[in-house]
Each structure stands twice: as structure tokens, then as C-alpha cells.
PDB file of C-alpha atoms in Angstrom:
ATOM      1  CA  MET A 936     103.964 126.608  70.650  1.00 68.00           C
ATOM      2  CA  SER A 937     102.266 123.627  72.350  1.00 91.00           C
ATOM      3  CA  GLU A 938      99.050 124.081  74.280  1.00 95.00           C
ATOM      4  CA  ILE A 939      98.578 122.234  77.569  1.00 96.00           C
ATOM      5  CA  LEU A 940      95.100 121.887  79.061  1.00 97.00           C
ATOM      6  CA  VAL A 941      95.064 121.374  82.843  1.00 96.00           C
ATOM      7  CA  SER A 942      92.014 120.312  84.814  1.00 95.00           C
ATOM      8  CA  ASP A 943      90.990 122.828  87.449  1.00 92.00           C
ATOM      9  CA  ASP A 944      91.976 120.944  90.592  1.00 89.00           C
ATOM     10  CA  PRO A 945      93.619 122.311  93.766  1.00 89.00           C
ATOM     11  CA  MET A 946      96.260 119.570  93.792  1.00 89.00           C
ATOM     12  CA  LEU A 947      97.595 120.833  90.456  1.00 92.00           C
ATOM     13  CA  ASP A 948      99.929 123.814  90.236  1.00 91.00           C
ATOM     14  CA  PRO A 949     100.001 125.255  86.692  1.00 88.00           C
ATOM     15  CA  ASP A 950     102.971 127.459  87.630  1.00 89.00           C
ATOM     16  CA  VAL A 951     105.144 124.394  88.244  1.00 89.00           C
ATOM     17  CA  ILE A 952     104.093 122.883  84.929  1.00 87.00           C
ATOM     18  CA  ALA A 953     104.725 126.185  83.162  1.00 88.00           C
ATOM     19  CA  GLY A 954     108.172 126.421  84.742  1.00 89.00           C
ATOM     20  CA  ALA A 955     109.191 123.128  83.147  1.00 85.00           C
ATOM     21  CA  LEU A 956     107.602 124.054  79.796  1.00 87.00           C
ATOM     22  CA  PRO A 957     108.403 127.737  79.240  1.00 88.00           C
ATOM     23  CA  ASP A 958     107.510 127.621  75.544  1.00 88.00           C
ATOM     24  CA  ALA A 959     104.061 126.109  76.099  1.00 92.00           C
ATOM     25  CA  THR A 960     100.707 127.792  76.643  1.00 94.00           C
ATOM     26  CA  ILE A 961      99.036 126.565  79.839  1.00 94.00           C
ATOM     27  CA  ARG A 962      95.253 126.760  80.164  1.00 94.00           C
ATOM     28  CA  THR A 963      93.355 125.701  83.291  1.00 94.00           C
ATOM     29  CA  GLU A 964      89.691 124.773  82.867  1.00 93.00           C
ATOM     30  CA  PRO A 965      87.050 122.860  84.821  1.00 95.00           C
ATOM     31  CA  LEU A 966      86.907 119.466  83.079  1.00 95.00           C
ATOM     32  CA  PRO A 967      84.096 117.462  84.665  1.00 94.00           C
ATOM     33  CA  ASP A 968      83.307 115.354  81.616  1.00 95.00           C
ATOM     34  CA  GLU A 969      84.131 114.424  78.027  1.00 95.00           C
ATOM     35  CA  ARG A 970      82.108 117.324  76.592  1.00 96.00           C
ATOM     36  CA  ALA A 971      84.118 119.878  78.557  1.00 96.00           C
ATOM     37  CA  ILE A 972      87.418 118.328  77.467  1.00 97.00           C
ATOM     38  CA  VAL A 973      86.495 118.354  73.798  1.00 96.00           C
ATOM     39  CA  ALA A 974      85.130 121.901  73.952  1.00 96.00           C
ATOM     40  CA  ALA A 975      88.271 123.245  75.635  1.00 95.00           C
ATOM     41  CA  GLY A 976      90.930 121.062  74.079  1.00 93.00           C
ATOM     42  CA  SER A 977      90.628 121.387  70.307  1.00 93.00           C
ATOM     43  CA  ASP A 978      94.260 122.553  70.045  1.00 94.00           C
ATOM     44  CA  ALA A 979      95.676 120.808  73.100  1.00 97.00           C
ATOM     45  CA  ALA A 980      98.811 118.726  72.680  1.00 97.00           C
ATOM     46  CA  ALA A 981      98.723 117.672  76.352  1.00 97.00           C
ATOM     47  CA  LEU A 982      95.926 117.049  78.807  1.00 98.00           C
ATOM     48  CA  VAL A 983      96.627 117.003  82.561  1.00 97.00           C
ATOM     49  CA  VAL A 984      93.800 115.484  84.600  1.00 97.00           C
ATOM     50  CA  ASP A 985      92.939 114.405  88.106  1.00 92.00           C
ATOM     51  CA  VAL A 986      90.948 111.297  89.039  1.00 88.00           C
ATOM     52  CA  ASN A 987      87.599 113.072  88.644  1.00 88.00           C
ATOM     53  CA  THR A 988      88.084 113.828  84.939  1.00 94.00           C
ATOM     54  CA  PRO A 989      86.964 110.911  82.740  1.00 95.00           C
ATOM     55  CA  VAL A 990      88.882 110.542  79.478  1.00 98.00           C
ATOM     56  CA  PRO A 991      87.001 107.982  77.325  1.00 97.00           C
ATOM     57  CA  ALA A 992      87.810 106.785  73.803  1.00 97.00           C
ATOM     58  CA  SER A 993      85.690 109.499  72.200  1.00 96.00           C
ATOM     59  CA  VAL A 994      88.081 112.183  73.485  1.00 97.00           C
ATOM     60  CA  PHE A 995      90.936 110.742  71.418  1.00 97.00           C
ATOM     61  CA  GLU A 996      88.706 110.536  68.362  1.00 96.00           C
ATOM     62  CA  GLN A 997      87.876 114.239  68.613  1.00 97.00           C
ATOM     63  CA  LEU A 998      91.233 115.736  69.654  1.00 97.00           C
ATOM     64  CA  PRO A 999      93.711 114.886  66.874  1.00 96.00           C
ATOM     65  CA  ALA A1000      96.437 117.210  68.221  1.00 96.00           C
ATOM     66  CA  LEU A1001      96.603 115.369  71.536  1.00 98.00           C
ATOM     67  CA  GLN A1002      99.936 113.654  72.278  1.00 98.00           C
ATOM     68  CA  ILE A1003      99.734 112.881  75.999  1.00 98.00           C
ATOM     69  CA  VAL A1004      97.249 112.485  78.824  1.00 98.00           C
ATOM     70  CA  ALA A1005      99.147 113.045  82.064  1.00 98.00           C
ATOM     71  CA  ARG A1006      97.261 111.646  85.012  1.00 97.00           C
ATOM     72  CA  ALA A1007      98.113 113.669  88.118  1.00 96.00           C
ATOM     73  CA  GLY A1008      98.092 110.756  90.536  1.00 94.00           C
ATOM     74  CA  VAL A1009      98.686 107.034  90.888  1.00 93.00           C
ATOM     75  CA  GLY A1010      95.499 105.421  89.555  1.00 90.00           C
ATOM     76  CA  PHE A1011      94.460 105.843  85.942  1.00 93.00           C
ATOM     77  CA  GLU A1012      91.139 104.004  85.711  1.00 91.00           C
ATOM     78  CA  ASN A1013      89.483 107.212  84.494  1.00 94.00           C
ATOM     79  CA  VAL A1014      91.540 107.151  81.265  1.00 96.00           C
ATOM     80  CA  ASP A1015      90.912 104.693  78.411  1.00 96.00           C
ATOM     81  CA  VAL A1016      94.563 103.710  78.022  1.00 96.00           C
ATOM     82  CA  LYS A1017      93.978 101.243  75.182  1.00 96.00           C
ATOM     83  CA  ALA A1018      92.005 103.788  73.140  1.00 97.00           C
ATOM     84  CA  ALA A1019      94.760 106.327  73.738  1.00 97.00           C
ATOM     85  CA  ALA A1020      97.356 103.920  72.337  1.00 97.00           C
ATOM     86  CA  GLU A1021      95.210 103.313  69.262  1.00 97.00           C
ATOM     87  CA  HIS A1022      95.388 107.069  68.583  1.00 97.00           C
ATOM     88  CA  ASP A1023      99.129 107.302  69.324  1.00 97.00           C
ATOM     89  CA  VAL A1024      98.517 109.159  72.580  1.00 98.00           C
ATOM     90  CA  VAL A1025     100.725 108.252  75.531  1.00 98.00           C
ATOM     91  CA  VAL A1026      99.230 108.054  79.032  1.00 98.00           C
ATOM     92  CA  THR A1027     101.354 108.661  82.127  1.00 98.00           C
ATOM     93  CA  ASN A1028     100.847 108.686  85.866  1.00 97.00           C
ATOM     94  CA  VAL A1029     102.844 109.525  88.990  1.00 97.00           C
ATOM     95  CA  PRO A1030     103.212 106.120  90.617  1.00 93.00           C
ATOM     96  CA  GLU A1031     105.051 106.732  93.886  1.00 92.00           C
ATOM     97  CA  TYR A1032     104.793 110.386  94.859  1.00 96.00           C
ATOM     98  CA  CYS A1033     102.584 109.736  97.908  1.00 97.00           C
ATOM     99  CA  THR A1034     103.491 106.192  98.937  1.00 97.00           C
ATOM    100  CA  ASP A1035     104.678 107.301 102.377  1.00 98.00           C
ATOM    101  CA  GLU A1036     101.753 109.640 102.897  1.00 98.00           C
ATOM    102  CA  VAL A1037      99.034 107.118 102.037  1.00 98.00           C
ATOM    103  CA  ALA A1038     100.657 104.332 104.055  1.00 98.00           C
ATOM    104  CA  THR A1039     100.913 106.653 107.057  1.00 98.00           C
ATOM    105  CA  HIS A1040      97.328 107.856 106.588  1.00 98.00           C
ATOM    106  CA  GLY A1041      96.075 104.283 106.381  1.00 98.00           C
ATOM    107  CA  LEU A1042      97.882 103.404 109.601  1.00 98.00           C
ATOM    108  CA  ALA A1043      96.449 106.523 111.267  1.00 98.00           C
ATOM    109  CA  LEU A1044      92.912 105.524 110.274  1.00 98.00           C
ATOM    110  CA  LEU A1045      93.502 102.007 111.559  1.00 98.00           C
ATOM    111  CA  LEU A1046      94.928 103.152 114.892  1.00 98.00           C
ATOM    112  CA  ASP A1047      92.103 105.651 115.320  1.00 98.00           C
ATOM    113  CA  CYS A1048      89.544 102.900 114.784  1.00 98.00           C
ATOM    114  CA  VAL A1049      91.379 100.500 117.111  1.00 98.00           C
ATOM    115  CA  ARG A1050      91.748 103.011 119.951  1.00 97.00           C
ATOM    116  CA  LYS A1051      88.445 104.897 119.314  1.00 97.00           C
ATOM    117  CA  ILE A1052      90.276 108.233 119.237  1.00 97.00           C
ATOM    118  CA  ALA A1053      87.565 110.127 117.348  1.00 95.00           C
ATOM    119  CA  GLU A1054      84.824 108.768 119.617  1.00 94.00           C
ATOM    120  CA  TYR A1055      86.733 109.756 122.746  1.00 96.00           C
ATOM    121  CA  ASP A1056      87.400 113.184 121.265  1.00 95.00           C
ATOM    122  CA  ARG A1057      83.739 113.833 120.456  1.00 94.00           C
ATOM    123  CA  ALA A1058      82.603 112.692 123.894  1.00 94.00           C
ATOM    124  CA  THR A1059      85.250 114.745 125.700  1.00 96.00           C
ATOM    125  CA  ALA A1060      84.558 117.863 123.611  1.00 96.00           C
ATOM    126  CA  ALA A1061      80.902 117.530 124.561  1.00 96.00           C
ATOM    127  CA  GLY A1062      81.830 117.687 128.266  1.00 97.00           C
ATOM    128  CA  GLY A1063      82.376 114.037 129.053  1.00 96.00           C
ATOM    129  CA  TRP A1064      85.355 112.402 130.711  1.00 97.00           C
ATOM    130  CA  ALA A1065      84.811 108.646 130.657  1.00 96.00           C
ATOM    131  CA  TRP A1066      86.973 105.822 129.390  1.00 95.00           C
ATOM    132  CA  GLU A1067      83.798 103.797 128.959  1.00 94.00           C
ATOM    133  CA  GLU A1068      82.795 105.919 125.943  1.00 92.00           C
ATOM    134  CA  GLY A1069      85.040 103.845 123.680  1.00 91.00           C
ATOM    135  CA  ARG A1070      84.060 100.357 124.787  1.00 92.00           C
ATOM    136  CA  PRO A1071      84.992  97.845 123.600  1.00 93.00           C
ATOM    137  CA  VAL A1072      88.662  98.507 122.822  1.00 95.00           C
ATOM    138  CA  HIS A1073      90.880  95.495 122.103  1.00 94.00           C
ATOM    139  CA  ARG A1074      94.652  95.097 122.155  1.00 96.00           C
ATOM    140  CA  PHE A1075      96.384  95.780 118.862  1.00 97.00           C
ATOM    141  CA  PRO A1076      99.438  93.465 119.082  1.00 97.00           C
ATOM    142  CA  ASP A1077      99.025  89.819 118.080  1.00 96.00           C
ATOM    143  CA  THR A1078      96.131  90.614 115.751  1.00 98.00           C
ATOM    144  CA  THR A1079      96.072  89.978 112.004  1.00 98.00           C
ATOM    145  CA  LEU A1080      96.272  92.647 109.318  1.00 98.00           C
ATOM    146  CA  GLY A1081      94.987  91.633 105.899  1.00 98.00           C
ATOM    147  CA  LEU A1082      96.217  93.581 102.876  1.00 98.00           C
ATOM    148  CA  VAL A1083      94.067  93.471  99.753  1.00 98.00           C
ATOM    149  CA  SER A1084      96.653  93.910  96.974  1.00 98.00           C
ATOM    150  CA  PHE A1085     100.368  94.073  97.672  1.00 98.00           C
ATOM    151  CA  GLY A1086     101.649  97.031  95.705  1.00 96.00           C
ATOM    152  CA  PRO A1087     103.980  99.821  96.860  1.00 96.00           C
ATOM    153  CA  ILE A1088     101.606 101.401  99.397  1.00 97.00           C
ATOM    154  CA  ALA A1089     100.645  98.075 100.967  1.00 98.00           C
ATOM    155  CA  ARG A1090     104.327  97.176 101.207  1.00 98.00           C
ATOM    156  CA  ARG A1091     105.120 100.474 102.893  1.00 98.00           C
ATOM    157  CA  LEU A1092     102.239  99.944 105.330  1.00 98.00           C
ATOM    158  CA  ARG A1093     103.647  96.524 106.101  1.00 98.00           C
ATOM    159  CA  GLU A1094     106.915  98.238 107.048  1.00 97.00           C
ATOM    160  CA  ARG A1095     105.061 100.767 109.174  1.00 97.00           C
ATOM    161  CA  VAL A1096     103.413  98.088 111.342  1.00 98.00           C
ATOM    162  CA  ARG A1097     106.508  95.975 112.053  1.00 96.00           C
ATOM    163  CA  GLY A1098     106.812  97.311 115.592  1.00 95.00           C
ATOM    164  CA  PHE A1099     103.235  96.416 116.483  1.00 97.00           C
ATOM    165  CA  ASP A1100     103.751  92.629 116.431  1.00 96.00           C
ATOM    166  CA  LEU A1101     100.990  91.945 113.939  1.00 98.00           C
ATOM    167  CA  ASP A1102     100.568  88.905 111.747  1.00 98.00           C
ATOM    168  CA  VAL A1103     100.333  90.220 108.183  1.00 98.00           C
ATOM    169  CA  ILE A1104      98.571  88.348 105.377  1.00 98.00           C
ATOM    170  CA  ALA A1105      97.820  89.520 101.860  1.00 98.00           C
ATOM    171  CA  TYR A1106      95.649  88.681  98.878  1.00 98.00           C
ATOM    172  CA  ASP A1107      97.144  89.534  95.500  1.00 98.00           C
ATOM    173  CA  PRO A1108      96.931  87.017  92.628  1.00 95.00           C
ATOM    174  CA  TYR A1109      99.597  88.952  90.709  1.00 94.00           C
ATOM    175  CA  VAL A1110     102.377  88.662  93.312  1.00 96.00           C
ATOM    176  CA  ASP A1111     104.392  85.488  93.925  1.00 94.00           C
ATOM    177  CA  PRO A1112     104.214  83.894  97.394  1.00 94.00           C
ATOM    178  CA  GLU A1113     108.021  83.995  97.622  1.00 96.00           C
ATOM    179  CA  GLU A1114     108.035  87.749  97.128  1.00 96.00           C
ATOM    180  CA  MET A1115     105.490  88.181  99.900  1.00 97.00           C
ATOM    181  CA  ALA A1116     107.374  85.810 102.174  1.00 97.00           C
ATOM    182  CA  GLU A1117     110.535  87.893 101.789  1.00 97.00           C
ATOM    183  CA  ALA A1118     108.525  90.854 103.087  1.00 97.00           C
ATOM    184  CA  GLY A1119     107.234  88.871 106.034  1.00 97.00           C
ATOM    185  CA  VAL A1120     103.742  88.452 104.592  1.00 98.00           C
ATOM    186  CA  GLU A1121     101.727  85.281 104.095  1.00 98.00           C
ATOM    187  CA  ARG A1122      99.936  84.995 100.743  1.00 98.00           C
ATOM    188  CA  VAL A1123      96.341  83.827 101.155  1.00 98.00           C
ATOM    189  CA  SER A1124      93.133  83.614  99.149  1.00 98.00           C
ATOM    190  CA  PHE A1125      90.597  86.421  99.389  1.00 98.00           C
ATOM    191  CA  GLU A1126      88.223  84.171 101.308  1.00 98.00           C
ATOM    192  CA  GLU A1127      90.906  83.232 103.839  1.00 98.00           C
ATOM    193  CA  LEU A1128      91.878  86.863 104.295  1.00 98.00           C
ATOM    194  CA  LEU A1129      88.294  87.832 105.108  1.00 98.00           C
ATOM    195  CA  ALA A1130      87.957  84.999 107.621  1.00 98.00           C
ATOM    196  CA  ARG A1131      91.286  85.552 109.409  1.00 98.00           C
ATOM    197  CA  ALA A1132      91.925  89.298 109.372  1.00 98.00           C
ATOM    198  CA  ASP A1133      91.087  91.490 112.340  1.00 98.00           C
ATOM    199  CA  HIS A1134      91.866  94.499 110.122  1.00 98.00           C
ATOM    200  CA  VAL A1135      91.367  94.663 106.338  1.00 98.00           C
ATOM    201  CA  SER A1136      93.258  97.379 104.465  1.00 99.00           C
ATOM    202  CA  LEU A1137      92.387  97.969 100.796  1.00 98.00           C
ATOM    203  CA  HIS A1138      95.091  98.892  98.276  1.00 98.00           C
ATOM    204  CA  ALA A1139      93.786  97.479  94.982  1.00 96.00           C
ATOM    205  CA  PRO A1140      93.279  99.462  91.770  1.00 92.00           C
ATOM    206  CA  LEU A1141      89.698  99.882  90.612  1.00 92.00           C
ATOM    207  CA  THR A1142      89.073  97.465  87.732  1.00 90.00           C
ATOM    208  CA  ASP A1143      86.203  95.298  86.520  1.00 91.00           C
ATOM    209  CA  GLU A1144      87.654  92.578  88.731  1.00 94.00           C
ATOM    210  CA  THR A1145      87.766  94.672  91.913  1.00 96.00           C
ATOM    211  CA  GLU A1146      84.627  96.805  91.519  1.00 97.00           C
ATOM    212  CA  GLY A1147      82.449  96.190  94.577  1.00 98.00           C
ATOM    213  CA  LEU A1148      84.916  93.634  95.948  1.00 98.00           C
ATOM    214  CA  ILE A1149      83.859  94.396  99.515  1.00 98.00           C
ATOM    215  CA  ASP A1150      80.157  93.620  99.203  1.00 98.00           C
ATOM    216  CA  ALA A1151      77.569  92.204 101.605  1.00 98.00           C
ATOM    217  CA  ASP A1152      78.956  88.690 101.235  1.00 98.00           C
ATOM    218  CA  ALA A1153      82.527  89.820 101.911  1.00 98.00           C
ATOM    219  CA  LEU A1154      81.457  91.858 104.929  1.00 98.00           C
ATOM    220  CA  GLY A1155      79.446  88.926 106.230  1.00 98.00           C
ATOM    221  CA  ALA A1156      82.529  86.719 105.996  1.00 98.00           C
ATOM    222  CA  MET A1157      84.568  89.047 108.228  1.00 98.00           C
ATOM    223  CA  GLN A1158      84.871  88.807 111.989  1.00 98.00           C
ATOM    224  CA  ASP A1159      82.343  90.903 113.884  1.00 97.00           C
ATOM    225  CA  HIS A1160      85.091  93.094 115.348  1.00 97.00           C
ATOM    226  CA  ALA A1161      86.897  93.573 111.998  1.00 98.00           C
ATOM    227  CA  ILE A1162      88.029  97.020 110.902  1.00 98.00           C
ATOM    228  CA  VAL A1163      87.993  97.984 107.209  1.00 98.00           C
ATOM    229  CA  VAL A1164      90.365 100.710 106.003  1.00 99.00           C
ATOM    230  CA  ASN A1165      90.200 102.057 102.450  1.00 98.00           C
ATOM    231  CA  THR A1166      92.828 104.454 101.121  1.00 98.00           C
ATOM    232  CA  ALA A1167      92.598 103.142  97.541  1.00 97.00           C
ATOM    233  CA  ARG A1168      89.371 103.697  95.581  1.00 96.00           C
ATOM    234  CA  GLY A1169      85.817 104.142  96.806  1.00 97.00           C
ATOM    235  CA  GLY A1170      84.455 101.807  94.153  1.00 96.00           C
ATOM    236  CA  LEU A1171      86.061  98.828  95.871  1.00 98.00           C
ATOM    237  CA  ILE A1172      83.292  98.911  98.484  1.00 98.00           C
ATOM    238  CA  ASP A1173      79.533  98.508  98.271  1.00 98.00           C
ATOM    239  CA  GLU A1174      78.852 101.461 100.554  1.00 98.00           C
ATOM    240  CA  ALA A1175      75.216 100.597 101.269  1.00 98.00           C
ATOM    241  CA  ALA A1176      76.283  97.129 102.397  1.00 98.00           C
ATOM    242  CA  LEU A1177      79.085  98.641 104.486  1.00 98.00           C
ATOM    243  CA  ALA A1178      76.698 101.061 106.201  1.00 98.00           C
ATOM    244  CA  ASP A1179      74.352  98.187 107.040  1.00 98.00           C
ATOM    245  CA  ALA A1180      77.209  96.036 108.359  1.00 98.00           C
ATOM    246  CA  LEU A1181      78.489  98.864 110.563  1.00 98.00           C
ATOM    247  CA  ALA A1182      75.029  99.736 111.881  1.00 98.00           C
ATOM    248  CA  ASP A1183      74.160  96.101 112.607  1.00 98.00           C
ATOM    249  CA  GLY A1184      77.469  95.261 114.274  1.00 97.00           C
ATOM    250  CA  GLU A1185      78.500  92.767 111.599  1.00 98.00           C
ATOM    251  CA  ILE A1186      81.918  94.448 111.611  1.00 98.00           C
ATOM    252  CA  GLY A1187      83.523  96.722 114.147  1.00 98.00           C
ATOM    253  CA  ALA A1188      84.511  99.908 112.331  1.00 98.00           C
ATOM    254  CA  ALA A1189      85.666 101.479 109.078  1.00 98.00           C
ATOM    255  CA  GLY A1190      88.181 104.181 108.219  1.00 98.00           C
ATOM    256  CA  LEU A1191      87.614 105.595 104.739  1.00 98.00           C
ATOM    257  CA  ASP A1192      89.675 108.183 102.886  1.00 98.00           C
ATOM    258  CA  VAL A1193      87.862 107.575  99.595  1.00 97.00           C
ATOM    259  CA  SER A1194      84.261 107.070  98.513  1.00 97.00           C
ATOM    260  CA  ARG A1195      82.354 106.217  95.350  1.00 95.00           C
ATOM    261  CA  ARG A1196      81.075 109.776  95.150  1.00 93.00           C
ATOM    262  CA  GLU A1197      83.407 112.463  96.395  1.00 92.00           C
ATOM    263  CA  PRO A1198      82.319 114.099  98.533  1.00 93.00           C
ATOM    264  CA  PRO A1199      79.708 111.594  99.769  1.00 95.00           C
ATOM    265  CA  ALA A1200      76.098 112.729  99.570  1.00 95.00           C
ATOM    266  CA  ASP A1201      74.864 114.753 102.537  1.00 96.00           C
ATOM    267  CA  ASP A1202      72.445 111.965 103.376  1.00 96.00           C
ATOM    268  CA  SER A1203      75.007 109.164 103.107  1.00 97.00           C
ATOM    269  CA  PRO A1204      74.435 106.866 106.093  1.00 97.00           C
ATOM    270  CA  LEU A1205      78.198 106.568 106.514  1.00 98.00           C
ATOM    271  CA  ARG A1206      78.315 110.191 107.672  1.00 97.00           C
ATOM    272  CA  ALA A1207      76.068 109.456 110.656  1.00 95.00           C
ATOM    273  CA  LEU A1208      77.810 106.372 112.020  1.00 96.00           C
ATOM    274  CA  ASP A1209      80.071 106.761 115.056  1.00 94.00           C
ATOM    275  CA  ASN A1210      82.052 103.685 113.992  1.00 96.00           C
ATOM    276  CA  CYS A1211      82.834 105.075 110.541  1.00 98.00           C
ATOM    277  CA  LEU A1212      85.747 107.501 110.277  1.00 98.00           C
ATOM    278  CA  LEU A1213      85.792 109.643 107.118  1.00 98.00           C
ATOM    279  CA  THR A1214      88.577 111.806 105.698  1.00 98.00           C
ATOM    280  CA  PRO A1215      88.335 113.822 102.446  1.00 96.00           C
ATOM    281  CA  HIS A1216      90.653 111.872 100.092  1.00 95.00           C
ATOM    282  CA  ALA A1217      93.546 113.524 101.892  1.00 96.00           C
ATOM    283  CA  GLY A1218      95.818 110.508 102.257  1.00 97.00           C
ATOM    284  CA  TRP A1219      98.003 111.618  99.350  1.00 96.00           C
ATOM    285  CA  TYR A1220      98.665 115.076 100.738  1.00 96.00           C
ATOM    286  CA  SER A1221     101.790 116.598 102.138  1.00 97.00           C
ATOM    287  CA  VAL A1222     103.520 119.768 100.993  1.00 96.00           C
ATOM    288  CA  GLU A1223     106.352 117.644  99.638  1.00 97.00           C
ATOM    289  CA  ALA A1224     104.058 115.149  97.876  1.00 97.00           C
ATOM    290  CA  ARG A1225     102.181 117.936  96.091  1.00 95.00           C
ATOM    291  CA  GLU A1226     105.455 119.440  94.875  1.00 94.00           C
ATOM    292  CA  GLU A1227     106.697 116.051  93.655  1.00 96.00           C
ATOM    293  CA  LEU A1228     103.393 115.363  91.921  1.00 96.00           C
ATOM    294  CA  ASN A1229     103.476 118.549  89.875  1.00 95.00           C
ATOM    295  CA  GLU A1230     107.167 118.287  89.049  1.00 96.00           C
ATOM    296  CA  THR A1231     106.714 114.717  87.815  1.00 97.00           C
ATOM    297  CA  VAL A1232     103.659 115.614  85.733  1.00 97.00           C
ATOM    298  CA  ALA A1233     105.672 118.424  84.147  1.00 96.00           C
ATOM    299  CA  ARG A1234     108.555 116.061  83.311  1.00 96.00           C
ATOM    300  CA  ASN A1235     106.170 113.523  81.784  1.00 97.00           C
ATOM    301  CA  VAL A1236     104.547 116.155  79.590  1.00 97.00           C
ATOM    302  CA  ALA A1237     107.855 117.715  78.561  1.00 95.00           C
ATOM    303  CA  ALA A1238     109.253 114.337  77.506  1.00 96.00           C
ATOM    304  CA  ALA A1239     106.195 113.476  75.423  1.00 96.00           C
ATOM    305  CA  LEU A1240     106.135 116.841  73.659  1.00 95.00           C
ATOM    306  CA  ASP A1241     109.853 116.438  72.883  1.00 94.00           C
ATOM    307  CA  GLY A1242     109.129 113.140  71.166  1.00 95.00           C
ATOM    308  CA  GLU A1243     110.647 111.052  73.963  1.00 96.00           C
ATOM    309  CA  THR A1244     109.106 108.213  75.968  1.00 96.00           C
ATOM    310  CA  PRO A1245     108.015 109.666  79.339  1.00 96.00           C
ATOM    311  CA  PRO A1246     109.464 107.924  82.396  1.00 91.00           C
ATOM    312  CA  ASN A1247     106.021 107.039  83.751  1.00 96.00           C
ATOM    313  CA  ARG A1248     104.310 105.814  80.590  1.00 97.00           C
ATOM    314  CA  ILE A1249     101.423 103.400  81.207  1.00 96.00           C
ATOM    315  CA  ASP A1250     101.770 100.171  79.231  1.00 94.00           C
ATOM    316  CA  PRO A1251      98.504  99.699  77.280  1.00 93.00           C
ATOM    317  CA  ASP A1252      99.147  95.953  77.195  1.00 86.00           C
ATOM    318  CA  LEU A1253      98.839  95.467  80.955  1.00 79.00           C
ATOM    319  CA  ASP A1254      96.862  92.267  81.579  1.00 65.00           C
ATOM    320  CA  TRP A1255      94.277  93.860  83.859  1.00 61.00           C
ATOM    321  CA  LEU A1256      93.411  96.881  81.716  1.00 60.00           C
TER     322      LEU A1256
END
């Protein structure tokens, strides 16, 4: 009987996993670090983790029974995929379960920042009734949306904004210009995107190349009314530089669903800024997305334990790993 170790996270539903693997033993444990994984997983054939559970090379060295690490989500930067392959452990993810949800959430953050919805709400709830509370508000049509990375979520967001008459540009060195052109997007350099975009929406994976991509220099290169939306990974942004840029009026606003530390520290300056909208890494969530996530994780694990190649196996030879 195979043992499956599941990180203790509310987005995971061990009952769904157990339903697809009736002959397996499912154990749910808090897994905040490598030490906890090794202590709990000595007999585990499968490890199911969320983004907050780091799985470094040393885990594979110490858990010889392990056959699969199933990442419950899209990104997998918390798992050493190359080390896993060296120990004959397959790594999987769930690449498209929340594409619609995150694209919609990103658009909601953007529209909120454009129309100052949260600011109007706070002022009205406090007893006010003045359109001036949101000044300045600019027209949305005929502005430029810049997409940083052009993967599935960015592409879905591009579809979502078609009716708003935006110019859409994108920076992604891994996507051909012709492919972007077919989607109605102009491929530009990162520097050109920063200079031209009225709204910058981040969709890149977190890698050595993208860590801190939006730093003080990048923020300084943006227009002073620019809006930054991040539904990807908190590590893409230098948050201290962002807080300074927002406070000093170097950019207009930010809508963030992710942060470097989740939740942000109580004293994070981003919490106190009226022009910074924060949501609790909720962009992925819908009832349907959560069900699809758990069902896909279960299928990935079942395939690996049956000696098959899971449908969502991560290729350890990806260029950017």
C-alpha cells in the first residue's frame, strides 16, 4: 500500500485524492520546510505540496521511496526539478486549472485601480459622498496594457480586455513575434514596455532571471500614472521600491494578489497605502477551480504510482530551470 504525504493547506482536499487512490494511505501534515518533509515522509511514495513548501535536493537524497512530487498549482519554483530527475522522481503541476480565474482577478484589480473603486468605497463607508475622493481618474479606452510574459493567463487576459479598446503589448523573449501578432499583441523589449504601458500586468514565473524584475529602476522608467498588477509571484517585485514609488507618486497605483512573504508583515508599508490594493493570493480560487486542482493532482499521483508518465510531468530539461 502506497503512502501519500499531503501538505496541510486549505486548497488541498485529501478526500478527493483518497477517492482516486483507494488503496493508498493519505497523511496530511504541516510541511513548512525540508526538515518537516523528511521527518514525516520516510515511507512516502508521493508528496503533494503547495507553493509554500520548499522541496530542495536534500529531500530526494533522504526519501528513497519517493516517486512523485505533485505540485498543487501552476508554478513549481519551490521544487528542485533537476534534483528530482536525478533521483528518478517525477514532478508534476496543474498548469491550467485557474487560468480563467486569475485572468479575471487580474482584470478586476486593474479596473479597481483605474476607477478607484476601493477608495470610493472606503470614503463612502466613512460617511462621505464625493466624486472628488478618487481624483484623478483617467479614461480606460485607448490606453496601453503591457503584459510581462505571454503564457496562458496573459493570453486569457488579453481576450478579456478586447472590448475595452486597449493597445496591448507584451515582453516575452520565449514567444515568437508572429505568435503574439496573431493574438493582437505587439512584441516589445522590456524597456519599451515600461516606457509605453499605462498598465503593467505581471505573469512571469519566478526564476533567477525574473527575481526582482520590477525594481527601483523599472519603476522609475514607468509613466507616473502607471498601474502595476501582479497575479503571478511576489518575488517579481522589489516591494520596498514599489512602496516608495507609490508613496512618492512615481507610479499611480498597484493591485497585488501575491507578495514575497504571504501574508505580508503587519508593518509592510504596502498595507498602509491608499493606492495599493491587496488581495490574499485568491486569484486562483473558485469552487470549480479547487475541484479541478484536486482531481488533477490525484490523477497525476495515480499515474506515477502505476508506473505511467503523468499527464502534467515537468520536463527537467526546460531551458529556464
